[in-house]
Every structure is written in C-alpha cells, then in structure tokens.
Amino acid sequence: MEVGRPITWRSGLRTRYNPKSRIGQGAIAVAPWISVVLICMGFSMLDPYLVLRPGVSVDLPDPVDLVGQPADFVLVVLSVQTAGRTREEHVYFDDERYRISDPARLSALTVKLAGKADETPGRRLFIESDRNVPHGTIMQIMGAARQAGWKRVALATKGLP
C-alpha cells in the first residue's frame, strides 16, 4: 500500500482480511452436527419413556413395605364391567384368559398353573390384581395356585416413585 494514501474499504482493508484463514472456522462448521448428535442422543435415551406399551392398564394398590422381589411368572387379575352393569373377574396367565365365574375355566387355570409349577420348580408366581378385584377372588386364585403346586406366591403392588 502506498504511503499517504488513505485506506478505504475497497482499496486494502477488505483484500487483506481473509475470513477463511481464521483458526475457528472449522469449529463453526461442526457446530450444527454436534447439535444433531446431541438431539439424537436425547431421543435415544428417552425412547423407552416415550413409547407406549400395548396392553391393559392395571391399577395396582399402593405398597405397604419397601421390600421388592424379582418377578418370575406373572398372573394378572382384572375386574371387567359387563353389559348388565355387573362385574366379573378375568385372569390372564401365559397368554390365555380365564373367567373366574366359570368353574371349567378355573380348573383349566389350575391345570395350566400346575404345568408351569412342574416345569420350573422353585420359581415365584406374582399376582397383579386390579384395585376393583374382590379379596375373595384373589384368595380363590391363590388357593388354586397353591393347589397347583406353587410354593411361592406373592401379590404385586405399585412401584415406589
């Protein structure tokens, strides 16, 4: 540049400053990809909480004590309202439904429970029952499980928050 000549925008300042020669230029180009990776990681970590599992919602009673045990086999008992405004209890075990009001289905449940008890001795049977299921029905199912050979039968409750 010539001495005594003023520096103008077009004459020299703009031609001497090259923004692509900056050291931080590479970090600016990577920043959007870092954001994409962080968003993908967030979705993958939250995925189990965002996906709804198919099935029936069972309203379990609140726990009395804090001791928990691992579940081996689960038997679900629901109280279903029928068309005549009456309630009947359904038991779901090993992908089959059993109506407690039908004695033939209750004996079929006992046979199925006996088969599972013979296959896996020493395992635990958990009964998850809805809050609306009468206590007598739960005792009837526990008696059928004991008769089928289950030595360890437990009632499930809600998990603590």
mmCIF file of C-alpha atoms in Angstrom:
data_model
loop_
_atom_site.group_PDB
_atom_site.id
_atom_site.type_symbol
_atom_site.label_atom_id
_atom_site.label_comp_id
_atom_site.label_asym_id
_atom_site.label_seq_id
_atom_site.Cartn_x
_atom_site.Cartn_y
_atom_site.Cartn_z
ATOM 1 C CA MET A 1 0.000 0.000 0.000
ATOM 2 C CA GLU A 2 1.169 3.448 -0.744
ATOM 3 C CA VAL A 3 2.238 5.847 1.965
ATOM 4 C CA GLY A 4 -0.031 8.796 2.450
ATOM 5 C CA ARG A 5 -2.961 7.319 0.680
ATOM 6 C CA PRO A 6 -5.983 6.769 2.945
ATOM 7 C CA ILE A 7 -7.235 3.213 3.455
ATOM 8 C CA THR A 8 -10.687 2.763 2.054
ATOM 9 C CA TRP A 9 -12.957 -0.215 2.105
ATOM 10 C CA ARG A 10 -12.207 -1.143 -1.477
ATOM 11 C CA SER A 11 -8.548 -0.334 -1.550
ATOM 12 C CA GLY A 12 -6.956 -2.540 1.020
ATOM 13 C CA LEU A 13 -8.722 -3.439 4.200
ATOM 14 C CA ARG A 14 -11.078 -5.904 2.596
ATOM 15 C CA THR A 15 -8.438 -7.501 0.440
ATOM 16 C CA ARG A 16 -6.045 -8.057 3.306
ATOM 17 C CA TYR A 17 -8.559 -9.668 5.726
ATOM 18 C CA ASN A 18 -9.472 -13.150 4.619
ATOM 19 C CA PRO A 19 -12.118 -14.673 6.922
ATOM 20 C CA LYS A 20 -11.367 -18.211 5.706
ATOM 21 C CA SER A 21 -7.888 -18.034 7.194
ATOM 22 C CA ARG A 22 -9.266 -17.929 10.723
ATOM 23 C CA ILE A 23 -8.479 -20.838 13.017
ATOM 24 C CA GLY A 24 -12.026 -21.148 14.411
ATOM 25 C CA GLN A 25 -13.672 -21.569 11.008
ATOM 26 C CA GLY A 26 -13.695 -25.380 11.315
ATOM 27 C CA ALA A 27 -15.401 -25.305 14.710
ATOM 28 C CA ILE A 28 -18.224 -23.187 13.325
ATOM 29 C CA ALA A 29 -18.866 -25.709 10.544
ATOM 30 C CA VAL A 30 -19.047 -28.610 13.047
ATOM 31 C CA ALA A 31 -21.437 -26.902 15.498
ATOM 32 C CA PRO A 32 -24.688 -27.871 13.673
ATOM 33 C CA TRP A 33 -23.588 -31.507 13.549
ATOM 34 C CA ILE A 34 -22.885 -31.510 17.270
ATOM 35 C CA SER A 35 -26.432 -30.250 17.837
ATOM 36 C CA VAL A 36 -27.848 -33.022 15.657
ATOM 37 C CA VAL A 37 -25.847 -35.673 17.533
ATOM 38 C CA LEU A 38 -26.982 -34.339 20.928
ATOM 39 C CA ILE A 39 -30.640 -34.324 19.848
ATOM 40 C CA CYS A 40 -30.345 -37.908 18.549
ATOM 41 C CA MET A 41 -28.733 -38.992 21.818
ATOM 42 C CA GLY A 42 -31.529 -37.324 23.786
ATOM 43 C CA PHE A 43 -34.232 -39.105 21.798
ATOM 44 C CA SER A 44 -32.482 -42.459 22.094
ATOM 45 C CA MET A 45 -32.167 -42.078 25.876
ATOM 46 C CA LEU A 46 -35.802 -41.000 26.298
ATOM 47 C CA ASP A 47 -37.207 -43.549 23.830
ATOM 48 C CA PRO A 48 -38.330 -46.099 26.465
ATOM 49 C CA TYR A 49 -40.294 -43.386 28.246
ATOM 50 C CA LEU A 50 -41.898 -42.001 25.069
ATOM 51 C CA VAL A 51 -43.148 -45.308 23.641
ATOM 52 C CA LEU A 52 -46.492 -46.591 24.899
ATOM 53 C CA ARG A 53 -46.606 -50.294 25.572
ATOM 54 C CA PRO A 54 -49.744 -52.038 24.344
ATOM 55 C CA GLY A 55 -51.940 -53.674 26.922
ATOM 56 C CA VAL A 56 -54.436 -53.062 29.661
ATOM 57 C CA SER A 57 -53.797 -50.564 32.416
ATOM 58 C CA VAL A 58 -53.903 -52.292 35.804
ATOM 59 C CA ASP A 59 -54.446 -50.055 38.825
ATOM 60 C CA LEU A 60 -52.274 -51.778 41.436
ATOM 61 C CA PRO A 61 -52.663 -50.978 45.136
ATOM 62 C CA ASP A 62 -50.063 -48.878 46.926
ATOM 63 C CA PRO A 63 -47.190 -50.749 48.619
ATOM 64 C CA VAL A 64 -47.095 -51.344 52.352
ATOM 65 C CA ASP A 65 -43.416 -52.194 52.703
ATOM 66 C CA LEU A 66 -40.346 -51.315 50.680
ATOM 67 C CA VAL A 67 -39.024 -54.837 50.053
ATOM 68 C CA GLY A 68 -39.320 -55.992 46.441
ATOM 69 C CA GLN A 69 -38.718 -59.329 44.757
ATOM 70 C CA PRO A 70 -37.989 -60.169 41.118
ATOM 71 C CA ALA A 71 -40.937 -61.491 39.113
ATOM 72 C CA ASP A 72 -40.680 -64.980 37.631
ATOM 73 C CA PHE A 73 -44.235 -65.598 36.413
ATOM 74 C CA VAL A 74 -46.998 -63.002 36.412
ATOM 75 C CA LEU A 75 -50.710 -63.685 36.687
ATOM 76 C CA VAL A 76 -52.920 -60.619 36.034
ATOM 77 C CA VAL A 77 -56.432 -60.350 37.506
ATOM 78 C CA LEU A 78 -58.833 -57.698 36.191
ATOM 79 C CA SER A 79 -62.359 -56.808 37.201
ATOM 80 C CA VAL A 80 -64.313 -56.125 33.992
ATOM 81 C CA GLN A 81 -67.718 -54.461 33.869
ATOM 82 C CA THR A 82 -70.154 -56.417 31.687
ATOM 83 C CA ALA A 83 -73.158 -55.131 29.742
ATOM 84 C CA GLY A 84 -75.557 -55.781 32.641
ATOM 85 C CA ARG A 85 -73.667 -53.406 34.975
ATOM 86 C CA THR A 86 -72.197 -56.356 36.837
ATOM 87 C CA ARG A 87 -68.507 -57.029 37.255
ATOM 88 C CA GLU A 88 -66.725 -60.263 36.528
ATOM 89 C CA GLU A 89 -63.107 -61.150 37.079
ATOM 90 C CA HIS A 90 -60.776 -62.252 34.305
ATOM 91 C CA VAL A 91 -57.387 -63.869 34.874
ATOM 92 C CA TYR A 92 -54.623 -63.625 32.283
ATOM 93 C CA PHE A 93 -51.818 -66.163 32.513
ATOM 94 C CA ASP A 94 -49.453 -67.423 29.818
ATOM 95 C CA ASP A 95 -51.297 -65.524 27.044
ATOM 96 C CA GLU A 96 -54.687 -67.032 27.898
ATOM 97 C CA ARG A 97 -57.794 -65.540 29.500
ATOM 98 C CA TYR A 98 -59.758 -67.340 32.198
ATOM 99 C CA ARG A 99 -63.123 -66.274 33.662
ATOM 100 C CA ILE A 100 -63.251 -66.945 37.383
ATOM 101 C CA SER A 101 -67.056 -67.244 37.369
ATOM 102 C CA ASP A 102 -66.806 -70.303 35.082
ATOM 103 C CA PRO A 103 -65.706 -73.379 37.119
ATOM 104 C CA ALA A 104 -64.411 -75.150 33.992
ATOM 105 C CA ARG A 105 -62.114 -72.212 33.167
ATOM 106 C CA LEU A 106 -60.939 -72.030 36.791
ATOM 107 C CA SER A 107 -59.985 -75.718 36.691
ATOM 108 C CA ALA A 108 -58.237 -75.109 33.332
ATOM 109 C CA LEU A 109 -56.267 -72.315 35.030
ATOM 110 C CA THR A 110 -55.312 -74.695 37.843
ATOM 111 C CA VAL A 111 -54.084 -77.268 35.301
ATOM 112 C CA LYS A 112 -52.054 -74.590 33.467
ATOM 113 C CA LEU A 113 -50.570 -73.362 36.758
ATOM 114 C CA ALA A 114 -49.690 -76.946 37.708
ATOM 115 C CA GLY A 115 -47.908 -77.426 34.384
ATOM 116 C CA LYS A 116 -45.812 -74.291 34.885
ATOM 117 C CA ALA A 117 -45.068 -75.208 38.515
ATOM 118 C CA ASP A 118 -43.792 -78.628 37.413
ATOM 119 C CA GLU A 119 -41.652 -77.123 34.608
ATOM 120 C CA THR A 120 -39.934 -74.588 36.844
ATOM 121 C CA PRO A 121 -39.758 -75.681 40.500
ATOM 122 C CA GLY A 122 -38.700 -73.040 42.997
ATOM 123 C CA ARG A 123 -39.860 -70.111 40.874
ATOM 124 C CA ARG A 124 -42.166 -67.374 42.179
ATOM 125 C CA LEU A 125 -45.697 -66.548 40.945
ATOM 126 C CA PHE A 126 -46.741 -62.898 41.172
ATOM 127 C CA ILE A 127 -50.413 -61.949 41.180
ATOM 128 C CA GLU A 128 -51.087 -58.452 39.841
ATOM 129 C CA SER A 129 -54.695 -57.632 40.616
ATOM 130 C CA ASP A 130 -56.683 -54.528 39.876
ATOM 131 C CA ARG A 131 -57.876 -52.433 42.799
ATOM 132 C CA ASN A 132 -61.504 -53.369 41.976
ATOM 133 C CA VAL A 133 -60.994 -57.144 42.290
ATOM 134 C CA PRO A 134 -62.663 -58.524 45.448
ATOM 135 C CA HIS A 135 -60.411 -60.016 48.114
ATOM 136 C CA GLY A 136 -62.264 -63.325 47.948
ATOM 137 C CA THR A 137 -61.378 -63.709 44.274
ATOM 138 C CA ILE A 138 -57.696 -63.127 44.994
ATOM 139 C CA MET A 139 -57.802 -65.727 47.780
ATOM 140 C CA GLN A 140 -59.547 -68.159 45.422
ATOM 141 C CA ILE A 141 -56.758 -67.680 42.841
ATOM 142 C CA MET A 142 -54.049 -68.031 45.495
ATOM 143 C CA GLY A 143 -55.706 -71.269 46.647
ATOM 144 C CA ALA A 144 -55.747 -72.559 43.068
ATOM 145 C CA ALA A 145 -52.049 -71.693 42.732
ATOM 146 C CA ARG A 146 -51.200 -73.499 45.994
ATOM 147 C CA GLN A 147 -53.267 -76.482 44.868
ATOM 148 C CA ALA A 148 -51.354 -76.459 41.554
ATOM 149 C CA GLY A 149 -48.058 -76.782 43.408
ATOM 150 C CA TRP A 150 -46.789 -73.208 43.643
ATOM 151 C CA LYS A 151 -44.868 -72.814 46.892
ATOM 152 C CA ARG A 152 -44.032 -69.128 46.458
ATOM 153 C CA VAL A 153 -46.989 -66.872 45.596
ATOM 154 C CA ALA A 154 -46.783 -63.087 46.046
ATOM 155 C CA LEU A 155 -49.099 -60.144 45.459
ATOM 156 C CA ALA A 156 -47.741 -57.245 43.400
ATOM 157 C CA THR A 157 -48.177 -53.576 44.259
ATOM 158 C CA LYS A 158 -47.239 -50.301 42.599
ATOM 159 C CA GLY A 159 -43.578 -49.426 42.472
ATOM 160 C CA LEU A 160 -42.427 -46.507 44.576
ATOM 161 C CA PRO A 161 -41.791 -43.241 42.723
#
